[in-house]
Structures are given as structure tokens and as C-alpha cells.
Amino acid sequence: MLLRPLSQVQYPGAEAVMIADLANLRKACAYLTRFELNFDLAGAVRELQAQLAHEFDFRREARNMDLIGASLREAFGQKLTVPQSRLVTRRMLVMDFVVGSPLPQLEAVFSSSRRSRGFLRRRARRRAGEALLARLAHAYGHMVFRCGVFNADPHPGNLLLRRAGPASGGLAVGLLDWGQTKELGEEATARLAHLVKALSQKENKEDIVQRFYDMGMKLENPNDTTSAHAIAVTMFDTRRIPGFVTNPFDSRNALRSNAVKVFPPDLFFMLRSIQIIKGISHGLDVDFHLSRIWAPYADQYLASHGISNISRHTSGAEGELLAATTNGGVASI
């Protein structure tokens, strides 16, 4: 992608406005939790508050952008573009300007003619959508399980696309805005890896539910494995399953019959990133199975740490073994 300098400057008083917004958000979430949404939003708001504080230090953003960007370039070459910082202070960041098309123009990236209509345009959109989602999935598998830290804000406005040559799989993706990044920690990453492996083998519902609980989830009715399975899949995978309703406000959603009483705050940005990617897949009408792409990354993470199994119900000796074998990312940066 073509690059030129871009300056990002923090507005005076922006941090104070954000603090006020968070206070209002806490009140709104308290209302939603009580009357509308059977989900632990209090922990999510605390995590959001802690993470948003980092966004006002552009030095941190530049450091994460450059370190993770270097790792992604080494792994994927020109398939993924991350801006590089040039000059940085706490409130100003000069970086590369990444040229590309925004997500709403996705089909135009692959269409051979601007006049393409009907079937050709739909086919181009689906083909481009599949390429984009595969690229995002591999990028996030690399960040989560190899880098140990990931961009926690992959919404469509932070994605730029450009048609590329065969060496780049026909599509180059620019990943922007590194103000929100999240490091899960070694134990949480190991537990996520086990859940990803279970989700990729979708026929094993009991294992999926157990791995979901091992993540630290607490449901109102933990013995209701049917709803627990539906919640686990809709939260941590992107594939479509007949009968599973993803809208949490829909009366048919599994949360309506089995509330999430405790959701570990540390996992909020992981959940958010997966849900954003799922939203993109639904918007592009692509049935996309994230956990299958992540499974090899999860396998590699567990193998490199010598972890064969991990459960919150393990004995003390097994817990000590986990602590001894979990000692860093595959390619920590």
C-alpha cells in the first residue's frame, strides 16, 4: 500500500470528556443489566475504563503499533499493512498514511468494472469478503497466540483494503488505530486456546461447555448445558448454527434463559474483537468459522508451553504444573 505521513493530534480536554462518558456508560449498563440484558456488564465497563485510559498516551500506541506491526509484516509480508510511527509525543503521533478503500467499497476492490451489477457484483463481494475474513482471522490468531497482545478495535472503520497481486492472495489489508490493544496473559491465553480447539471440533458439546467454564464464566444455571453451549459458541466463534440467535436482546437468545452472572473482565476485549469480526461476516453474508483458523495457532501455543490440559477443577499439583510450564508467548513482543 502507498504510504505518506499522517499526523494524529489529541484534542484538548478529550480525556475529561471520555471520563464523563464512562460515568454515563456505567449508569446505562446498570440499567441494561437489571432490565434488559442477562450479562455481567459491570466487569466489562471496568475493563473498558482501564483500557481507554491508555488511548490518551500516543507513545504507548506507537510502541504497540510498531512492535506488533513488525511481527505481522514478518509473518504475512505485504498481505497486511500496519502504519509505522515516525514522530511521537504523548499527545501527537506522526505515522504512515495507509491508502486503501474502506470496507463499504469492498466489492469494488475485486470487481473488474465499476459498471458490474447483479451476480458479478455479488460474487465479487463474497470473494472479497472471504479473503478479508481469512486475512483478519490469521492476523488475530498470530497476535493472540504468538505476539501475546492484539489490536482490540477491528471495527470496519479501522480496515482499509486494496487489490494486490497473487503473492498477497489478491488482497492487501490495512489495520489501523492501535490505541486499544490488549494483552490477555499466559494463563488466560492457554484457557482460550483450549476453548478454541474445542470449538473447532464442533461435535463435542460437553468439551466446549467445560472449556467455557474453565475460562472463568459463571452462569445462573450451570447445569443447563444446552444454553451454556449456545452461549459459548455465539460468544467465542463466528459460525452460524441453525436455531442459535446471536442478538442478545432477542427473546430467543440463550442469555434469556441462562444469565451470565460473572464474565471475566480480562476477556472483554477478546469477546469484543470476535463479535466485531462476526458482525463483519454477517454483513458480508459469509458463513465464517473463526475457531477452525485459530485452532493451529492454539495448538502451537499449547505445544510450545508444554501444556496438554488445563482446568479450573484440576488439583493443586496440576495447577503448579501449569505455572511451571506457562512461561511466555510463542513469539512474544
PDB file of N, CA, C and O in Angstrom, residues 187-258:
ATOM      1  N   GLU A 187      -2.003 -17.477  31.354  1.00  0.00           N
ATOM      2  CA  GLU A 187      -2.997 -18.476  31.746  1.00  0.00           C
ATOM      3  C   GLU A 187      -4.293 -18.289  30.967  1.00  0.00           C
ATOM      4  O   GLU A 187      -4.892 -19.263  30.489  1.00  0.00           O
ATOM      5  N   ALA A 188      -4.739 -17.043  30.818  1.00  0.00           N
ATOM      6  CA  ALA A 188      -5.967 -16.786  30.061  1.00  0.00           C
ATOM      7  C   ALA A 188      -5.809 -17.213  28.607  1.00  0.00           C
ATOM      8  O   ALA A 188      -6.746 -17.753  28.001  1.00  0.00           O
ATOM      9  N   THR A 189      -4.624 -16.996  28.034  1.00  0.00           N
ATOM     10  CA  THR A 189      -4.389 -17.406  26.651  1.00  0.00           C
ATOM     11  C   THR A 189      -4.421 -18.923  26.522  1.00  0.00           C
ATOM     12  O   THR A 189      -4.963 -19.466  25.550  1.00  0.00           O
ATOM     13  N   ALA A 190      -3.860 -19.623  27.502  1.00  0.00           N
ATOM     14  CA  ALA A 190      -3.895 -21.088  27.474  1.00  0.00           C
ATOM     15  C   ALA A 190      -5.327 -21.601  27.565  1.00  0.00           C
ATOM     16  O   ALA A 190      -5.720 -22.535  26.852  1.00  0.00           O
ATOM     17  N   ARG A 191      -6.122 -20.999  28.420  1.00  0.00           N
ATOM     18  CA  ARG A 191      -7.525 -21.418  28.541  1.00  0.00           C
ATOM     19  C   ARG A 191      -8.296 -21.103  27.258  1.00  0.00           C
ATOM     20  O   ARG A 191      -9.137 -21.896  26.814  1.00  0.00           O
ATOM     21  N   LEU A 192      -8.017 -19.946  26.667  1.00  0.00           N
ATOM     22  CA  LEU A 192      -8.648 -19.607  25.397  1.00  0.00           C
ATOM     23  C   LEU A 192      -8.243 -20.601  24.313  1.00  0.00           C
ATOM     24  O   LEU A 192      -9.072 -21.011  23.489  1.00  0.00           O
ATOM     25  N   ALA A 193      -6.986 -21.009  24.312  1.00  0.00           N
ATOM     26  CA  ALA A 193      -6.513 -21.977  23.316  1.00  0.00           C
ATOM     27  C   ALA A 193      -7.288 -23.285  23.416  1.00  0.00           C
ATOM     28  O   ALA A 193      -7.678 -23.876  22.397  1.00  0.00           O
ATOM     29  N   HIS A 194      -7.527 -23.751  24.632  1.00  0.00           N
ATOM     30  CA  HIS A 194      -8.306 -24.981  24.805  1.00  0.00           C
ATOM     31  C   HIS A 194      -9.745 -24.798  24.325  1.00  0.00           C
ATOM     32  O   HIS A 194     -10.326 -25.699  23.706  1.00  0.00           O
ATOM     33  N   LEU A 195     -10.327 -23.636  24.608  1.00  0.00           N
ATOM     34  CA  LEU A 195     -11.697 -23.383  24.143  1.00  0.00           C
ATOM     35  C   LEU A 195     -11.748 -23.332  22.620  1.00  0.00           C
ATOM     36  O   LEU A 195     -12.668 -23.883  21.999  1.00  0.00           O
ATOM     37  N   VAL A 196     -10.774 -22.688  22.005  1.00  0.00           N
ATOM     38  CA  VAL A 196     -10.722 -22.607  20.545  1.00  0.00           C
ATOM     39  C   VAL A 196     -10.637 -24.005  19.938  1.00  0.00           C
ATOM     40  O   VAL A 196     -11.332 -24.323  18.961  1.00  0.00           O
ATOM     41  N   LYS A 197      -9.800 -24.853  20.506  1.00  0.00           N
ATOM     42  CA  LYS A 197      -9.684 -26.225  19.997  1.00  0.00           C
ATOM     43  C   LYS A 197     -11.010 -26.968  20.110  1.00  0.00           C
ATOM     44  O   LYS A 197     -11.409 -27.695  19.194  1.00  0.00           O
ATOM     45  N   ALA A 198     -11.694 -26.784  21.237  1.00  0.00           N
ATOM     46  CA  ALA A 198     -12.989 -27.446  21.416  1.00  0.00           C
ATOM     47  C   ALA A 198     -14.011 -26.921  20.411  1.00  0.00           C
ATOM     48  O   ALA A 198     -14.773 -27.694  19.823  1.00  0.00           O
ATOM     49  N   LEU A 199     -14.035 -25.616  20.193  1.00  0.00           N
ATOM     50  CA  LEU A 199     -14.982 -25.022  19.251  1.00  0.00           C
ATOM     51  C   LEU A 199     -14.710 -25.473  17.817  1.00  0.00           C
ATOM     52  O   LEU A 199     -15.635 -25.602  17.011  1.00  0.00           O
ATOM     53  N   SER A 200     -13.445 -25.706  17.498  1.00  0.00           N
ATOM     54  CA  SER A 200     -13.111 -26.137  16.138  1.00  0.00           C
ATOM     55  C   SER A 200     -13.562 -27.567  15.869  1.00  0.00           C
ATOM     56  O   SER A 200     -13.700 -27.980  14.719  1.00  0.00           O
ATOM     57  N   GLN A 201     -13.808 -28.320  16.944  1.00  0.00           N
ATOM     58  CA  GLN A 201     -14.335 -29.684  16.835  1.00  0.00           C
ATOM     59  C   GLN A 201     -15.778 -29.639  17.337  1.00  0.00           C
ATOM     60  O   GLN A 201     -16.092 -30.113  18.426  1.00  0.00           O
ATOM     61  N   LYS A 202     -16.635 -29.060  16.535  1.00  0.00           N
ATOM     62  CA  LYS A 202     -17.944 -28.608  16.991  1.00  0.00           C
ATOM     63  C   LYS A 202     -18.870 -29.714  17.496  1.00  0.00           C
ATOM     64  O   LYS A 202     -19.846 -29.438  18.177  1.00  0.00           O
ATOM     65  N   GLU A 203     -18.566 -30.969  17.190  1.00  0.00           N
ATOM     66  CA  GLU A 203     -19.467 -32.033  17.623  1.00  0.00           C
ATOM     67  C   GLU A 203     -19.342 -32.338  19.118  1.00  0.00           C
ATOM     68  O   GLU A 203     -20.199 -32.980  19.702  1.00  0.00           O
ATOM     69  N   ASN A 204     -18.264 -31.885  19.763  1.00  0.00           N
ATOM     70  CA  ASN A 204     -18.030 -32.197  21.172  1.00  0.00           C
ATOM     71  C   ASN A 204     -18.600 -31.089  22.059  1.00  0.00           C
ATOM     72  O   ASN A 204     -17.876 -30.225  22.546  1.00  0.00           O
ATOM     73  N   LYS A 205     -19.907 -31.116  22.280  1.00  0.00           N
ATOM     74  CA  LYS A 205     -20.565 -30.056  23.032  1.00  0.00           C
ATOM     75  C   LYS A 205     -20.123 -30.032  24.496  1.00  0.00           C
ATOM     76  O   LYS A 205     -19.967 -28.963  25.081  1.00  0.00           O
ATOM     77  N   GLU A 206     -19.937 -31.214  25.089  1.00  0.00           N
ATOM     78  CA  GLU A 206     -19.554 -31.263  26.500  1.00  0.00           C
ATOM     79  C   GLU A 206     -18.199 -30.603  26.729  1.00  0.00           C
ATOM     80  O   GLU A 206     -18.005 -29.877  27.711  1.00  0.00           O
ATOM     81  N   ASP A 207     -17.262 -30.845  25.820  1.00  0.00           N
ATOM     82  CA  ASP A 207     -15.933 -30.250  25.961  1.00  0.00           C
ATOM     83  C   ASP A 207     -15.997 -28.737  25.786  1.00  0.00           C
ATOM     84  O   ASP A 207     -15.320 -27.988  26.498  1.00  0.00           O
ATOM     85  N   ILE A 208     -16.825 -28.275  24.853  1.00  0.00           N
ATOM     86  CA  ILE A 208     -16.984 -26.837  24.651  1.00  0.00           C
ATOM     87  C   ILE A 208     -17.493 -26.175  25.924  1.00  0.00           C
ATOM     88  O   ILE A 208     -16.963 -25.152  26.375  1.00  0.00           O
ATOM     89  N   VAL A 209     -18.517 -26.769  26.540  1.00  0.00           N
ATOM     90  CA  VAL A 209     -19.086 -26.197  27.761  1.00  0.00           C
ATOM     91  C   VAL A 209     -18.065 -26.202  28.885  1.00  0.00           C
ATOM     92  O   VAL A 209     -17.913 -25.209  29.616  1.00  0.00           O
ATOM     93  N   GLN A 210     -17.320 -27.309  29.038  1.00  0.00           N
ATOM     94  CA  GLN A 210     -16.319 -27.378  30.102  1.00  0.00           C
ATOM     95  C   GLN A 210     -15.230 -26.329  29.904  1.00  0.00           C
ATOM     96  O   GLN A 210     -14.817 -25.645  30.849  1.00  0.00           O
ATOM     97  N   ARG A 211     -14.758 -26.186  28.670  1.00  0.00           N
ATOM     98  CA  ARG A 211     -13.711 -25.197  28.394  1.00  0.00           C
ATOM     99  C   ARG A 211     -14.235 -23.777  28.585  1.00  0.00           C
ATOM    100  O   ARG A 211     -13.490 -22.877  28.995  1.00  0.00           O
ATOM    101  N   PHE A 212     -15.501 -23.576  28.290  1.00  0.00           N
ATOM    102  CA  PHE A 212     -16.132 -22.276  28.507  1.00  0.00           C
ATOM    103  C   PHE A 212     -16.136 -21.938  29.996  1.00  0.00           C
ATOM    104  O   PHE A 212     -15.771 -20.823  30.400  1.00  0.00           O
ATOM    105  N   TYR A 213     -16.515 -22.898  30.824  1.00  0.00           N
ATOM    106  CA  TYR A 213     -16.494 -22.675  32.270  1.00  0.00           C
ATOM    107  C   TYR A 213     -15.065 -22.501  32.782  1.00  0.00           C
ATOM    108  O   TYR A 213     -14.817 -21.736  33.724  1.00  0.00           O
ATOM    109  N   ASP A 214     -14.124 -23.209  32.183  1.00  0.00           N
ATOM    110  CA  ASP A 214     -12.724 -23.076  32.595  1.00  0.00           C
ATOM    111  C   ASP A 214     -12.190 -21.663  32.373  1.00  0.00           C
ATOM    112  O   ASP A 214     -11.205 -21.262  32.996  1.00  0.00           O
ATOM    113  N   MET A 215     -12.829 -20.913  31.470  1.00  0.00           N
ATOM    114  CA  MET A 215     -12.417 -19.532  31.227  1.00  0.00           C
ATOM    115  C   MET A 215     -12.779 -18.616  32.392  1.00  0.00           C
ATOM    116  O   MET A 215     -12.351 -17.464  32.441  1.00  0.00           O
ATOM    117  N   GLY A 216     -13.580 -19.121  33.333  1.00  0.00           N
ATOM    118  CA  GLY A 216     -13.994 -18.319  34.479  1.00  0.00           C
ATOM    119  C   GLY A 216     -15.424 -17.828  34.399  1.00  0.00           C
ATOM    120  O   GLY A 216     -15.850 -17.000  35.208  1.00  0.00           O
ATOM    121  N   MET A 217     -16.184 -18.343  33.424  1.00  0.00           N
ATOM    122  CA  MET A 217     -17.582 -17.940  33.283  1.00  0.00           C
ATOM    123  C   MET A 217     -18.443 -18.570  34.376  1.00  0.00           C
ATOM    124  O   MET A 217     -18.238 -19.722  34.750  1.00  0.00           O
ATOM    125  N   LYS A 218     -19.410 -17.811  34.856  1.00  0.00           N
ATOM    126  CA  LYS A 218     -20.378 -18.336  35.805  1.00  0.00           C
ATOM    127  C   LYS A 218     -21.772 -17.993  35.303  1.00  0.00           C
ATOM    128  O   LYS A 218     -22.104 -16.819  35.125  1.00  0.00           O
ATOM    129  N   LEU A 219     -22.566 -19.041  35.067  1.00  0.00           N
ATOM    130  CA  LEU A 219     -23.925 -18.867  34.584  1.00  0.00           C
ATOM    131  C   LEU A 219     -24.921 -19.079  35.713  1.00  0.00           C
ATOM    132  O   LEU A 219     -24.633 -19.752  36.706  1.00  0.00           O
ATOM    133  N   GLU A 220     -26.090 -18.528  35.533  1.00  0.00           N
ATOM    134  CA  GLU A 220     -27.141 -18.663  36.543  1.00  0.00           C
ATOM    135  C   GLU A 220     -27.545 -20.120  36.718  1.00  0.00           C
ATOM    136  O   GLU A 220     -27.788 -20.581  37.842  1.00  0.00           O
ATOM    137  N   ASN A 221     -27.606 -20.855  35.606  1.00  0.00           N
ATOM    138  CA  ASN A 221     -27.955 -22.279  35.643  1.00  0.00           C
ATOM    139  C   ASN A 221     -26.820 -23.083  35.007  1.00  0.00           C
ATOM    140  O   ASN A 221     -26.899 -23.460  33.830  1.00  0.00           O
ATOM    141  N   PRO A 222     -25.748 -23.352  35.745  1.00  0.00           N
ATOM    142  CA  PRO A 222     -24.579 -24.010  35.147  1.00  0.00           C
ATOM    143  C   PRO A 222     -24.854 -25.414  34.633  1.00  0.00           C
ATOM    144  O   PRO A 222     -24.127 -25.904  33.764  1.00  0.00           O
ATOM    145  N   ASN A 223     -25.894 -26.068  35.146  1.00  0.00           N
ATOM    146  CA  ASN A 223     -26.201 -27.426  34.695  1.00  0.00           C
ATOM    147  C   ASN A 223     -27.009 -27.456  33.401  1.00  0.00           C
ATOM    148  O   ASN A 223     -27.226 -28.531  32.834  1.00  0.00           O
ATOM    149  N   ASP A 224     -27.456 -26.310  32.952  1.00  0.00           N
ATOM    150  CA  ASP A 224     -28.180 -26.231  31.678  1.00  0.00           C
ATOM    151  C   ASP A 224     -27.143 -26.161  30.557  1.00  0.00           C
ATOM    152  O   ASP A 224     -26.792 -25.093  30.070  1.00  0.00           O
ATOM    153  N   THR A 225     -26.658 -27.322  30.153  1.00  0.00           N
ATOM    154  CA  THR A 225     -25.566 -27.366  29.179  1.00  0.00           C
ATOM    155  C   THR A 225     -26.013 -26.963  27.777  1.00  0.00           C
ATOM    156  O   THR A 225     -25.190 -26.522  26.974  1.00  0.00           O
ATOM    157  N   THR A 226     -27.298 -27.095  27.486  1.00  0.00           N
ATOM    158  CA  THR A 226     -27.785 -26.705  26.158  1.00  0.00           C
ATOM    159  C   THR A 226     -27.619 -25.205  25.945  1.00  0.00           C
ATOM    160  O   THR A 226     -27.065 -24.757  24.934  1.00  0.00           O
ATOM    161  N   SER A 227     -28.092 -24.413  26.906  1.00  0.00           N
ATOM    162  CA  SER A 227     -27.943 -22.962  26.775  1.00  0.00           C
ATOM    163  C   SER A 227     -26.488 -22.545  26.952  1.00  0.00           C
ATOM    164  O   SER A 227     -26.018 -21.612  26.295  1.00  0.00           O
ATOM    165  N   ALA A 228     -25.744 -23.236  27.822  1.00  0.00           N
ATOM    166  CA  ALA A 228     -24.325 -22.907  28.017  1.00  0.00           C
ATOM    167  C   ALA A 228     -23.543 -23.108  26.724  1.00  0.00           C
ATOM    168  O   ALA A 228     -22.673 -22.300  26.374  1.00  0.00           O
ATOM    169  N   HIS A 229     -23.861 -24.185  26.014  1.00  0.00           N
ATOM    170  CA  HIS A 229     -23.202 -24.443  24.731  1.00  0.00           C
ATOM    171  C   HIS A 229     -23.530 -23.343  23.732  1.00  0.00           C
ATOM    172  O   HIS A 229     -22.644 -22.833  23.026  1.00  0.00           O
ATOM    173  N   ALA A 230     -24.796 -22.944  23.672  1.00  0.00           N
ATOM    174  CA  ALA A 230     -25.199 -21.884  22.747  1.00  0.00           C
ATOM    175  C   ALA A 230     -24.502 -20.571  23.080  1.00  0.00           C
ATOM    176  O   ALA A 230     -24.042 -19.845  22.185  1.00  0.00           O
ATOM    177  N   ILE A 231     -24.388 -20.249  24.358  1.00  0.00           N
ATOM    178  CA  ILE A 231     -23.727 -19.008  24.775  1.00  0.00           C
ATOM    179  C   ILE A 231     -22.247 -19.049  24.413  1.00  0.00           C
ATOM    180  O   ILE A 231     -21.689 -18.072  23.900  1.00  0.00           O
ATOM    181  N   ALA A 232     -21.598 -20.182  24.675  1.00  0.00           N
ATOM    182  CA  ALA A 232     -20.168 -20.308  24.375  1.00  0.00           C
ATOM    183  C   ALA A 232     -19.891 -20.121  22.891  1.00  0.00           C
ATOM    184  O   ALA A 232     -18.963 -19.403  22.499  1.00  0.00           O
ATOM    185  N   VAL A 233     -20.698 -20.766  22.053  1.00  0.00           N
ATOM    186  CA  VAL A 233     -20.473 -20.693  20.609  1.00  0.00           C
ATOM    187  C   VAL A 233     -20.755 -19.293  20.079  1.00  0.00           C
ATOM    188  O   VAL A 233     -19.980 -18.748  19.280  1.00  0.00           O
ATOM    189  N   THR A 234     -21.853 -18.685  20.515  1.00  0.00           N
ATOM    190  CA  THR A 234     -22.196 -17.359  19.998  1.00  0.00           C
ATOM    191  C   THR A 234     -21.239 -16.288  20.502  1.00  0.00           C
ATOM    192  O   THR A 234     -21.032 -15.279  19.826  1.00  0.00           O
ATOM    193  N   MET A 235     -20.615 -16.507  21.653  1.00  0.00           N
ATOM    194  CA  MET A 235     -19.665 -15.530  22.175  1.00  0.00           C
ATOM    195  C   MET A 235     -18.289 -15.654  21.537  1.00  0.00           C
ATOM    196  O   MET A 235     -17.663 -14.650  21.194  1.00  0.00           O
ATOM    197  N   PHE A 236     -17.797 -16.886  21.365  1.00  0.00           N
ATOM    198  CA  PHE A 236     -16.389 -17.076  21.030  1.00  0.00           C
ATOM    199  C   PHE A 236     -16.141 -17.714  19.668  1.00  0.00           C
ATOM    200  O   PHE A 236     -15.022 -18.116  19.376  1.00  0.00           O
ATOM    201  N   ASP A 237     -17.173 -17.801  18.841  1.00  0.00           N
ATOM    202  CA  ASP A 237     -16.962 -18.256  17.466  1.00  0.00           C
ATOM    203  C   ASP A 237     -17.866 -17.443  16.555  1.00  0.00           C
ATOM    204  O   ASP A 237     -18.752 -16.722  17.025  1.00  0.00           O
ATOM    205  N   THR A 238     -17.647 -17.570  15.263  1.00  0.00           N
ATOM    206  CA  THR A 238     -18.379 -16.749  14.301  1.00  0.00           C
ATOM    207  C   THR A 238     -19.310 -17.553  13.412  1.00  0.00           C
ATOM    208  O   THR A 238     -20.082 -16.971  12.657  1.00  0.00           O
ATOM    209  N   ARG A 239     -19.244 -18.873  13.479  1.00  0.00           N
ATOM    210  CA  ARG A 239     -20.033 -19.688  12.563  1.00  0.00           C
ATOM    211  C   ARG A 239     -21.525 -19.591  12.880  1.00  0.00           C
ATOM    212  O   ARG A 239     -21.920 -19.310  14.017  1.00  0.00           O
ATOM    213  N   ARG A 240     -22.308 -19.818  11.874  1.00  0.00           N
ATOM    214  CA  ARG A 240     -23.757 -19.778  12.027  1.00  0.00           C
ATOM    215  C   ARG A 240     -24.275 -21.178  12.335  1.00  0.00           C
ATOM    216  O   ARG A 240     -23.908 -22.141  11.671  1.00  0.00           O
ATOM    217  N   ILE A 241     -25.135 -21.259  13.333  1.00  0.00           N
ATOM    218  CA  ILE A 241     -25.733 -22.536  13.707  1.00  0.00           C
ATOM    219  C   ILE A 241     -27.243 -22.358  13.711  1.00  0.00           C
ATOM    220  O   ILE A 241     -27.759 -21.460  14.389  1.00  0.00           O
ATOM    221  N   PRO A 242     -27.969 -23.169  12.968  1.00  0.00           N
ATOM    222  CA  PRO A 242     -29.430 -23.049  12.946  1.00  0.00           C
ATOM    223  C   PRO A 242     -30.014 -23.124  14.355  1.00  0.00           C
ATOM    224  O   PRO A 242     -29.658 -23.999  15.148  1.00  0.00           O
ATOM    225  N   GLY A 243     -30.868 -22.180  14.673  1.00  0.00           N
ATOM    226  CA  GLY A 243     -31.503 -22.153  15.984  1.00  0.00           C
ATOM    227  C   GLY A 243     -30.771 -21.323  17.015  1.00  0.00           C
ATOM    228  O   GLY A 243     -31.322 -21.028  18.077  1.00  0.00           O
ATOM    229  N   PHE A 244     -29.513 -20.937  16.730  1.00  0.00           N
ATOM    230  CA  PHE A 244     -28.755 -20.100  17.652  1.00  0.00           C
ATOM    231  C   PHE A 244     -28.986 -18.634  17.280  1.00  0.00           C
ATOM    232  O   PHE A 244     -28.642 -18.208  16.180  1.00  0.00           O
ATOM    233  N   VAL A 245     -29.549 -17.873  18.189  1.00  0.00           N
ATOM    234  CA  VAL A 245     -29.838 -16.462  17.957  1.00  0.00           C
ATOM    235  C   VAL A 245     -28.727 -15.634  18.585  1.00  0.00           C
ATOM    236  O   VAL A 245     -28.457 -15.746  19.786  1.00  0.00           O
ATOM    237  N   THR A 246     -28.065 -14.810  17.785  1.00  0.00           N
ATOM    238  CA  THR A 246     -26.908 -14.063  18.284  1.00  0.00           C
ATOM    239  C   THR A 246     -27.280 -12.739  18.930  1.00  0.00           C
ATOM    240  O   THR A 246     -26.526 -12.225  19.753  1.00  0.00           O
ATOM    241  N   ASN A 247     -28.423 -12.176  18.580  1.00  0.00           N
ATOM    242  CA  ASN A 247     -28.837 -10.890  19.150  1.00  0.00           C
ATOM    243  C   ASN A 247     -29.174 -11.076  20.630  1.00  0.00           C
ATOM    244  O   ASN A 247     -30.147 -11.759  20.968  1.00  0.00           O
ATOM    245  N   PRO A 248     -28.403 -10.472  21.552  1.00  0.00           N
ATOM    246  CA  PRO A 248     -28.648 -10.709  22.983  1.00  0.00           C
ATOM    247  C   PRO A 248     -29.961 -10.129  23.486  1.00  0.00           C
ATOM    248  O   PRO A 248     -30.416 -10.485  24.579  1.00  0.00           O
ATOM    249  N   PHE A 249     -30.584  -9.232  22.716  1.00  0.00           N
ATOM    250  CA  PHE A 249     -31.854  -8.646  23.131  1.00  0.00           C
ATOM    251  C   PHE A 249     -33.055  -9.433  22.600  1.00  0.00           C
ATOM    252  O   PHE A 249     -34.191  -9.137  22.956  1.00  0.00           O
ATOM    253  N   ASP A 250     -32.791 -10.418  21.762  1.00  0.00           N
ATOM    254  CA  ASP A 250     -33.858 -11.255  21.217  1.00  0.00           C
ATOM    255  C   ASP A 250     -34.341 -12.224  22.301  1.00  0.00           C
ATOM    256  O   ASP A 250     -33.532 -12.823  23.019  1.00  0.00           O
ATOM    257  N   SER A 251     -35.634 -12.394  22.404  1.00  0.00           N
ATOM    258  CA  SER A 251     -36.197 -13.269  23.441  1.00  0.00           C
ATOM    259  C   SER A 251     -35.782 -14.725  23.268  1.00  0.00           C
ATOM    260  O   SER A 251     -35.862 -15.514  24.212  1.00  0.00           O
ATOM    261  N   ARG A 252     -35.314 -15.089  22.066  1.00  0.00           N
ATOM    262  CA  ARG A 252     -34.896 -16.471  21.811  1.00  0.00           C
ATOM    263  C   ARG A 252     -33.424 -16.711  22.123  1.00  0.00           C
ATOM    264  O   ARG A 252     -32.952 -17.845  22.046  1.00  0.00           O
ATOM    265  N   ASN A 253     -32.690 -15.656  22.454  1.00  0.00           N
ATOM    266  CA  ASN A 253     -31.274 -15.813  22.761  1.00  0.00           C
ATOM    267  C   ASN A 253     -31.094 -16.613  24.042  1.00  0.00           C
ATOM    268  O   ASN A 253     -31.875 -16.485  24.991  1.00  0.00           O
ATOM    269  N   ALA A 254     -30.034 -17.442  24.083  1.00  0.00           N
ATOM    270  CA  ALA A 254     -29.802 -18.318  25.234  1.00  0.00           C
ATOM    271  C   ALA A 254     -29.594 -17.543  26.529  1.00  0.00           C
ATOM    272  O   ALA A 254     -29.852 -18.068  27.620  1.00  0.00           O
ATOM    273  N   LEU A 255     -29.143 -16.297  26.437  1.00  0.00           N
ATOM    274  CA  LEU A 255     -28.956 -15.491  27.645  1.00  0.00           C
ATOM    275  C   LEU A 255     -30.268 -15.254  28.378  1.00  0.00           C
ATOM    276  O   LEU A 255     -30.273 -15.013  29.591  1.00  0.00           O
ATOM    277  N   ARG A 256     -31.374 -15.305  27.653  1.00  0.00           N
ATOM    278  CA  ARG A 256     -32.672 -15.058  28.276  1.00  0.00           C
ATOM    279  C   ARG A 256     -33.040 -16.156  29.270  1.00  0.00           C
ATOM    280  O   ARG A 256     -33.778 -15.918  30.225  1.00  0.00           O
ATOM    281  N   SER A 257     -32.534 -17.363  29.030  1.00  0.00           N
ATOM    282  CA  SER A 257     -32.856 -18.476  29.922  1.00  0.00           C
ATOM    283  C   SER A 257     -31.713 -18.823  30.867  1.00  0.00           C
ATOM    284  O   SER A 257     -31.904 -19.604  31.803  1.00  0.00           O
ATOM    285  N   ASN A 258     -30.537 -18.258  30.634  1.00  0.00           N
ATOM    286  CA  ASN A 258     -29.382 -18.597  31.469  1.00  0.00           C
ATOM    287  C   ASN A 258     -28.429 -17.402  31.501  1.00  0.00           C
ATOM    288  O   ASN A 258     -27.552 -17.262  30.646  1.00  0.00           O
TER     289      ASN A 258
END
